[in-house]
Structures are given as structure tokens and as C-alpha cells.
Coordinates of C-alpha atoms and ligand atoms in Angstrom, one line a residue:
X1 CA -12.3 1.1 -4.4
X2 CA -13.1 3.6 -6.9
X3 CA -11.5 6.5 -5.0
X4 CA -7.9 4.5 -6.1
X5 CA -6.6 6.7 -8.5
X6 CA -3.4 5.2 -9.2
X7 CA -3.6 1.8 -7.5
X8 CA -6.1 0.4 -9.3
X9 CA -5.8 -2.3 -12.3
X10 CA -6.7 -0.8 -15.4
X11 CA -8.8 -2.3 -18.2
X12 CA -5.7 -3.7 -20.1
X13 CA -4.6 -5.7 -16.7
X14 CA -1.0 -4.3 -16.6
X15 CA 0.9 -5.1 -13.7
X16 CA 3.5 -3.1 -11.8
X17 CA 6.8 -4.8 -11.8
X18 CA 9.4 -3.3 -9.3
X19 CA 12.9 -3.3 -10.1
X20 CA 15.3 -4.0 -7.3
X21 CA 19.0 -4.2 -8.1
X22 CA 18.1 -6.3 -11.1
X23 CA 14.8 -8.5 -9.6
X24 CA 12.1 -8.0 -11.1
X25 CA 9.2 -8.2 -8.5
X26 CA 6.0 -8.8 -10.1
X27 CA 7.1 -10.9 -12.8
X28 CA 9.5 -13.5 -11.1
X29 CA 9.1 -15.3 -7.7
X30 CA 10.7 -13.5 -5.0
X31 CA 12.2 -15.2 -1.3
X32 CA 13.0 -12.3 1.0
X33 CA 14.5 -14.3 3.9
X34 CA 16.7 -13.3 7.0
X35 CA 16.3 -13.0 10.8
X36 CA 13.3 -11.1 12.6
X37 CA 16.0 -8.7 14.1
X38 CA 19.6 -7.9 13.4
X39 CA 21.3 -9.0 17.0
X40 CA 25.0 -9.0 15.8
X41 CA 27.1 -9.0 12.9
X42 CA 28.0 -12.6 13.1
X43 CA 24.3 -13.5 13.6
X44 CA 23.3 -11.5 10.8
X45 CA 26.3 -12.5 8.3
X46 CA 25.9 -16.2 9.3
X47 CA 22.2 -15.9 8.5
X48 CA 22.7 -14.0 5.2
X49 CA 25.3 -16.4 3.8
X50 CA 22.9 -19.2 4.8
X51 CA 20.1 -17.8 3.0
X52 CA 21.7 -16.7 -0.2
X53 CA 23.2 -20.4 -0.4
X54 CA 20.0 -21.8 -0.3
X55 CA 18.5 -19.4 -2.7
X56 CA 16.7 -16.3 -1.5
X57 CA 16.6 -13.3 -3.3
X58 CA 16.8 -10.6 -0.5
X59 CA 17.7 -10.3 2.9
X60 CA 15.4 -9.3 5.6
X61 CA 16.5 -8.2 9.2
X62 CA 14.9 -5.4 11.6
X63 CA 17.1 -2.6 13.2
X64 CA 14.3 -0.9 14.2
X65 CA 11.7 -3.1 15.9
X66 CA 8.1 -2.1 16.6
X67 CA 7.7 -4.7 19.8
X68 CA 4.4 -4.9 21.8
X69 CA 6.0 -4.3 25.1
X70 CA 8.6 -1.4 25.6
X71 CA 10.6 -4.0 27.9
X72 CA 11.4 -6.3 25.1
X73 CA 14.4 -6.0 22.6
X74 CA 13.9 -3.3 20.5
X75 CA 16.7 -3.3 18.1
X76 CA 19.8 -2.2 17.2
X77 CA 19.2 1.0 15.2
X78 CA 21.8 2.7 13.1
X79 CA 24.4 0.0 14.3
X80 CA 21.8 -2.8 12.8
X81 CA 21.8 -1.0 10.0
X82 CA 25.4 -0.9 9.3
X83 CA 25.6 -4.5 10.3
X84 CA 22.9 -5.0 7.2
X85 CA 25.0 -2.8 4.9
X86 CA 28.0 -5.4 5.5
X87 CA 25.7 -8.3 4.9
X88 CA 25.1 -6.8 1.5
X89 CA 28.8 -6.5 0.7
X90 CA 29.6 -9.7 1.8
X91 CA 26.4 -11.8 -0.2
X92 CA 25.3 -9.1 -2.6
X93 CA 21.5 -9.6 -1.7
X94 CA 19.5 -6.4 -1.3
X95 CA 18.1 -5.3 2.2
X96 CA 14.6 -5.2 3.2
X97 CA 14.3 -3.2 6.5
X98 CA 11.4 -1.6 8.7
X99 CA 11.0 2.1 9.2
X100 CA 8.9 2.8 12.6
X101 CA 9.4 6.9 12.3
X102 CA 8.6 9.3 9.2
X103 CA 11.8 11.1 10.2
X104 CA 14.2 8.3 9.5
X105 CA 12.9 7.7 6.2
X106 CA 15.7 9.7 4.3
X107 CA 18.4 8.4 6.0
X108 CA 17.4 4.7 6.1
X109 CA 17.1 4.8 2.5
X110 CA 20.8 5.3 2.3
X111 CA 21.3 1.5 3.8
X112 CA 18.4 -0.1 2.6
X113 CA 17.2 -1.4 -1.2
X114 CA 13.6 -1.8 0.0
X115 CA 11.9 0.1 2.8
X116 CA 9.1 -2.1 5.1
X117 CA 6.3 -0.4 6.5
X118 CA 5.2 -2.7 9.3
X119 CA 1.3 -4.0 10.1
X120 CA 1.7 -1.8 13.0
X121 CA 2.3 1.3 10.8
X122 CA 0.4 0.6 7.9
X123 CA -2.0 3.4 8.6
X124 CA 0.5 5.8 10.0
X125 CA -0.2 8.4 7.3
X126 CA 3.0 11.0 7.4
X127 CA 5.3 7.7 7.3
X128 CA 3.4 7.0 4.3
X129 CA 3.7 10.5 2.9
X130 CA 7.6 10.5 3.5
X131 CA 8.1 6.9 2.0
X132 CA 6.2 8.2 -1.2
X133 CA 8.7 11.1 -1.4
X134 CA 11.4 8.9 -1.6
X135 CA 11.8 6.4 -4.6
X136 CA 12.8 3.4 -2.8
X137 CA 10.7 0.6 -3.3
X138 CA 8.4 0.2 -0.5
X139 CA 7.1 -3.3 1.0
X140 CA 3.8 -2.2 2.7
X141 CA 2.5 -4.9 5.0
X142 CA -1.3 -5.3 5.7
X143 CA -2.6 -4.0 9.3
X144 CA -3.9 -6.8 11.7
X145 CA -7.4 -5.3 11.3
X146 CA -7.3 -3.7 8.0
X147 CA -9.5 -4.3 5.0
X148 CA -8.5 -4.7 1.1
X149 CA -9.9 -1.1 0.8
X150 CA -7.7 0.7 3.5
X151 CA -4.9 -1.5 2.7
X152 CA -4.7 -0.4 -1.0
X153 CA -5.6 3.1 0.4
X154 CA -2.3 3.3 2.2
X155 CA -0.6 2.3 -1.0
X156 CA -2.3 5.1 -2.6
X157 CA -0.9 7.5 -0.1
X158 CA 2.6 6.4 -1.7
X159 CA 1.7 6.5 -4.9
X160 CA 0.2 9.7 -4.9
X161 CA 3.7 11.4 -3.7
X162 CA 5.1 10.0 -6.9
X163 CA 6.6 6.7 -5.8
X164 CA 5.4 3.9 -7.9
X165 CA 7.6 1.0 -6.4
X166 CA 5.2 -0.3 -3.9
X167 CA 4.9 -3.7 -2.9
X168 CA 2.0 -5.1 -0.8
X169 CA 2.5 -8.0 1.8
X170 CA -0.2 -10.2 3.5
X171 CA 1.1 -11.2 7.3
X172 CA -2.0 -12.3 8.8
X173 CA -5.1 -10.7 10.2
X174 CA -6.6 -10.7 13.9
X175 CA -9.5 -13.0 14.2
X176 CA -11.1 -14.7 17.0
X177 CA -8.6 -17.8 16.3
X178 CA -5.9 -18.0 19.2
X179 CA -4.3 -21.1 18.1
X180 CA -2.1 -19.5 15.7
X181 CA -0.6 -16.0 15.9
X182 CA -2.6 -14.6 13.3
X183 CA -4.9 -15.6 10.6
X184 CA -3.1 -16.0 7.5
X185 CA -5.8 -14.6 4.9
X186 CA -4.6 -16.1 1.6
X187 CA -8.0 -15.2 -0.1
X188 CA -6.5 -11.6 0.3
X189 CA -4.1 -12.5 -2.5
X190 CA -6.2 -13.3 -5.5
X191 CA -8.6 -10.4 -4.1
X192 CA -5.9 -7.8 -4.0
X193 CA -4.7 -8.9 -7.5
X194 CA -8.0 -8.4 -8.8
X195 CA -8.2 -4.9 -7.8
X196 CA -4.6 -3.8 -8.0
X197 CA -2.0 -4.2 -10.1
X198 CA 0.9 -3.9 -7.3
X199 CA 2.8 -7.2 -6.6
X200 CA 1.7 -8.9 -3.7
X201 CA 3.5 -11.1 -1.0
X202 CA 2.8 -13.1 1.8
X203 CA 4.8 -13.4 5.0
X204 CA 3.6 -17.0 6.5
X205 CA 6.0 -16.4 9.5
X206 CA 4.1 -13.8 11.1
X207 CA 1.1 -15.1 9.2
X208 CA 1.1 -18.3 11.6
X209 CA 3.7 -17.6 14.1
X210 CA 4.5 -21.2 14.4
X211 CA 7.0 -23.0 12.7
X212 CA 4.9 -26.5 12.0
X213 CA 2.7 -24.5 9.9
X214 CA 4.7 -22.2 7.7
X215 CA 6.1 -24.5 5.3
X216 CA 2.6 -25.6 4.2
X217 CA 1.1 -22.1 3.9
X218 CA 4.5 -21.0 2.1
X219 CA 3.5 -23.5 -0.8
X220 CA -0.5 -22.3 -0.4
X221 CA 0.6 -18.7 -0.9
X222 CA 2.1 -19.6 -3.9
X223 CA -0.5 -21.0 -5.4
X224 CA -3.1 -18.6 -4.4
X225 CA -0.7 -16.4 -6.4
X226 CA 1.7 -14.7 -4.9
X227 CA 4.5 -12.8 -6.2
X228 CA 7.0 -13.2 -3.5
X229 CA 7.3 -14.9 0.0
X230 CA 8.9 -13.3 3.2
X231 CA 10.3 -16.2 5.8
X232 CA 12.0 -15.5 9.0
X233 CA 15.6 -17.6 9.1
X234 CA 17.8 -17.1 12.4
X235 CA 21.1 -19.4 12.4
X236 CA 20.4 -20.2 15.9
X237 CA 16.4 -20.1 16.0
X238 CA 16.1 -21.1 20.0
X239 CA 18.7 -18.1 20.5
X240 CA 16.7 -15.4 18.8
X241 CA 15.8 -12.2 20.4
X242 CA 12.5 -11.6 18.8
X243 CA 9.8 -13.9 17.2
X244 CA 12.2 -17.1 18.4
X245 CA 8.9 -19.5 17.7
X246 CA 8.5 -18.9 14.1
X247 CA 12.3 -18.5 13.1
X248 CA 13.0 -21.2 10.6
X249 CA 16.8 -23.1 10.9
X250 CA 18.9 -22.3 7.6
X251 CA 18.2 -26.2 7.1
X252 CA 14.3 -25.9 7.2
X253 CA 14.9 -22.8 5.0
X254 CA 16.9 -24.6 2.3
X255 CA 14.0 -27.7 2.3
X256 CA 11.4 -25.2 1.7
X257 CA 13.4 -23.2 -0.8
X258 CA 14.1 -26.5 -3.0
X259 CA 10.5 -27.3 -3.1
X260 CA 9.4 -23.8 -3.6
X261 CA 11.4 -24.0 -6.8
X262 CA 9.4 -27.5 -8.1
X263 CA 6.2 -25.8 -7.0
X264 CA 6.6 -22.7 -9.2
X265 CA 7.3 -24.9 -12.4
X266 CA 4.0 -26.9 -11.4
X267 CA 2.1 -23.4 -10.4
X268 CA 3.1 -22.1 -13.8
X269 CA 2.0 -25.0 -15.9
X270 CA -1.0 -26.0 -14.1
X271 CA -2.8 -22.8 -13.2
X272 CA -0.9 -19.9 -15.5
X273 CA -1.2 -22.0 -18.6
X274 CA -4.2 -24.2 -18.0
X275 CA -6.5 -21.6 -16.1
X276 CA -4.9 -18.3 -16.5
Ligands
PEP301 C1 8.7 -7.8 10.1 O1 8.2 -8.2 9.6 O2 9.5 -7.9 11.2 C2 7.4 -7.3 11.3 C3 7.7 -7.0 12.4 O3 6.1 -7.8 11.1 P1 4.8 -7.3 11.1 O4 5.0 -5.9 10.7 O5 3.9 -7.8 9.9 O6 4.5 -7.6 12.6
MN302 MN1 9.2 -10.9 13.0

């Protein structure tokens, strides 16, 4: 990975901190929560209020959905972005939302606080370059078949265009295992942090695809050294129009948030202070 000019961590081990409306990504443990898709004003605002109450730092929600089948819900598009804008007004939570098309980056930036580039688009180079031309923080998910080197080179595309605000997000990779939706590769967290100064998040929702596994993988992600967690939460999980099997209820999310705060303290005392 010697070819990484900007993404590589230096000898002094200085890490990037991405400031999002005062939230210090890379310093404090940050939790992004919200529905897979923005489906309606009511669903989004109710979910936003619930995740805010439970302690989430940012709201996620897809308005442009990269779906496997063209016949499934594709997202509300611009209407979805306007709903997210209202959710931010209502809660104050910064908005994380996906862009799937390079031509949309500049105008989605008017609504979003963080632009997500999804796993399917990790190596969409025109999209990465456009994201690099904007100064918005970019959450770059790991592609399902990507090595660490490929992933970091995609971050490099964004950095090389002059945008230093890149956050990486592990979301599971494709292996021979079929019990889980993806195989959450938690060893990539300390591995990535060995090579790059960029913050590394984990998304246990897409990483497992199974409600029963999300909680334990969230805690495991923190102990693996993740700088943040992304979780899908829906006000009525069984009615979700995308990824219904992995939407946490607000109650389950609140329980996880409660434990995250406690675990973070143990992580800081046991791992950071004792082991370094
Ligand atoms: C998402 O977070 O909404 C999403 C589509 O995730 P991924 O790109 O990781 O599949
Ligand atoms: Mn989803």
C-alpha cells in the first residue's frame, strides 16, 4: 500500500478528525442511526426523534437506494432529501445520506451533512472524484469484494481531489457463509487503523443482516477499535420498505445505546489505557 500518498498514516501516528457540526469523528465514539430508507415524513421524523432521544449523534436515511432488484423500492429521491432536511430541523441531528450518481453530488450536498458512498459504488471512480471535489465529509463503505488496499485506494481518490474529510465504514464482505447476509470483517478495523489515519466505522446492520446478531457485533466493533457505529432503526421495523430483517426498533436501539455508553468507558480504561 506504498502507493497511498495521502491515506497512509504517518510515523507520528497522527489521526484525522472529521468535524461534523461540532461532532468530532475520530475522537469521540459516534453513532449514526436511522432507517434504511426514507419512506415518508412521518416514518422519518418519528424515527429521528426516537434515535435522538436514545443518544444517536447523526441521522441516516437513504433517499436514493441502490437496490439489487430494479422492481423494489428505489427511494423517494429529492422528496426524501427534503424530508431529511425537516428531520434535521426537528432534531438538530446531522444527516447522512447516500449518493449513487456523480451528477447528483453537488445538489445532494445542499441537503446532507455527510455523503455516503455505498458498498456497490465503492469503486465508482467518477463518483469518488466528484465527492472529492466537494468539501462535505464522505462516508465510504467497503465494497463486498474489496481488499483493504482497494478500499483505501478509493479513499485516496477522494483525498487526491482535495477533500480530507473521509470516514471509512466496514459493512461486511461476501464469503462462502450464507447464514449471515454478509460476513462482518471486524479484523479490518485494527488492520485499517494500522495503515490509515482516517476514522473507521462499522455497520453491523448490513454486516449481519440479522436482528439477533446486531447487538453483539456492535459491542465487538467497539472493542475492535471502531470510531463509530452505523445502525438501521425503523419506527415500525416489520413495515420497512427495505432491509426489514435488520431494522432495530427504537426500544432495542435505546437498550443498545445504553450499553454502548458503559462499554465505551470500559474500552477506554481496559484497552486504551492498559494496552494502548
Ligand atoms: C445503506 O447503508 O443504506 C446501504 C445500502 O449500505 P451498503 O452500501 O453497505 O449495502
Ligand atoms: Mn439498508
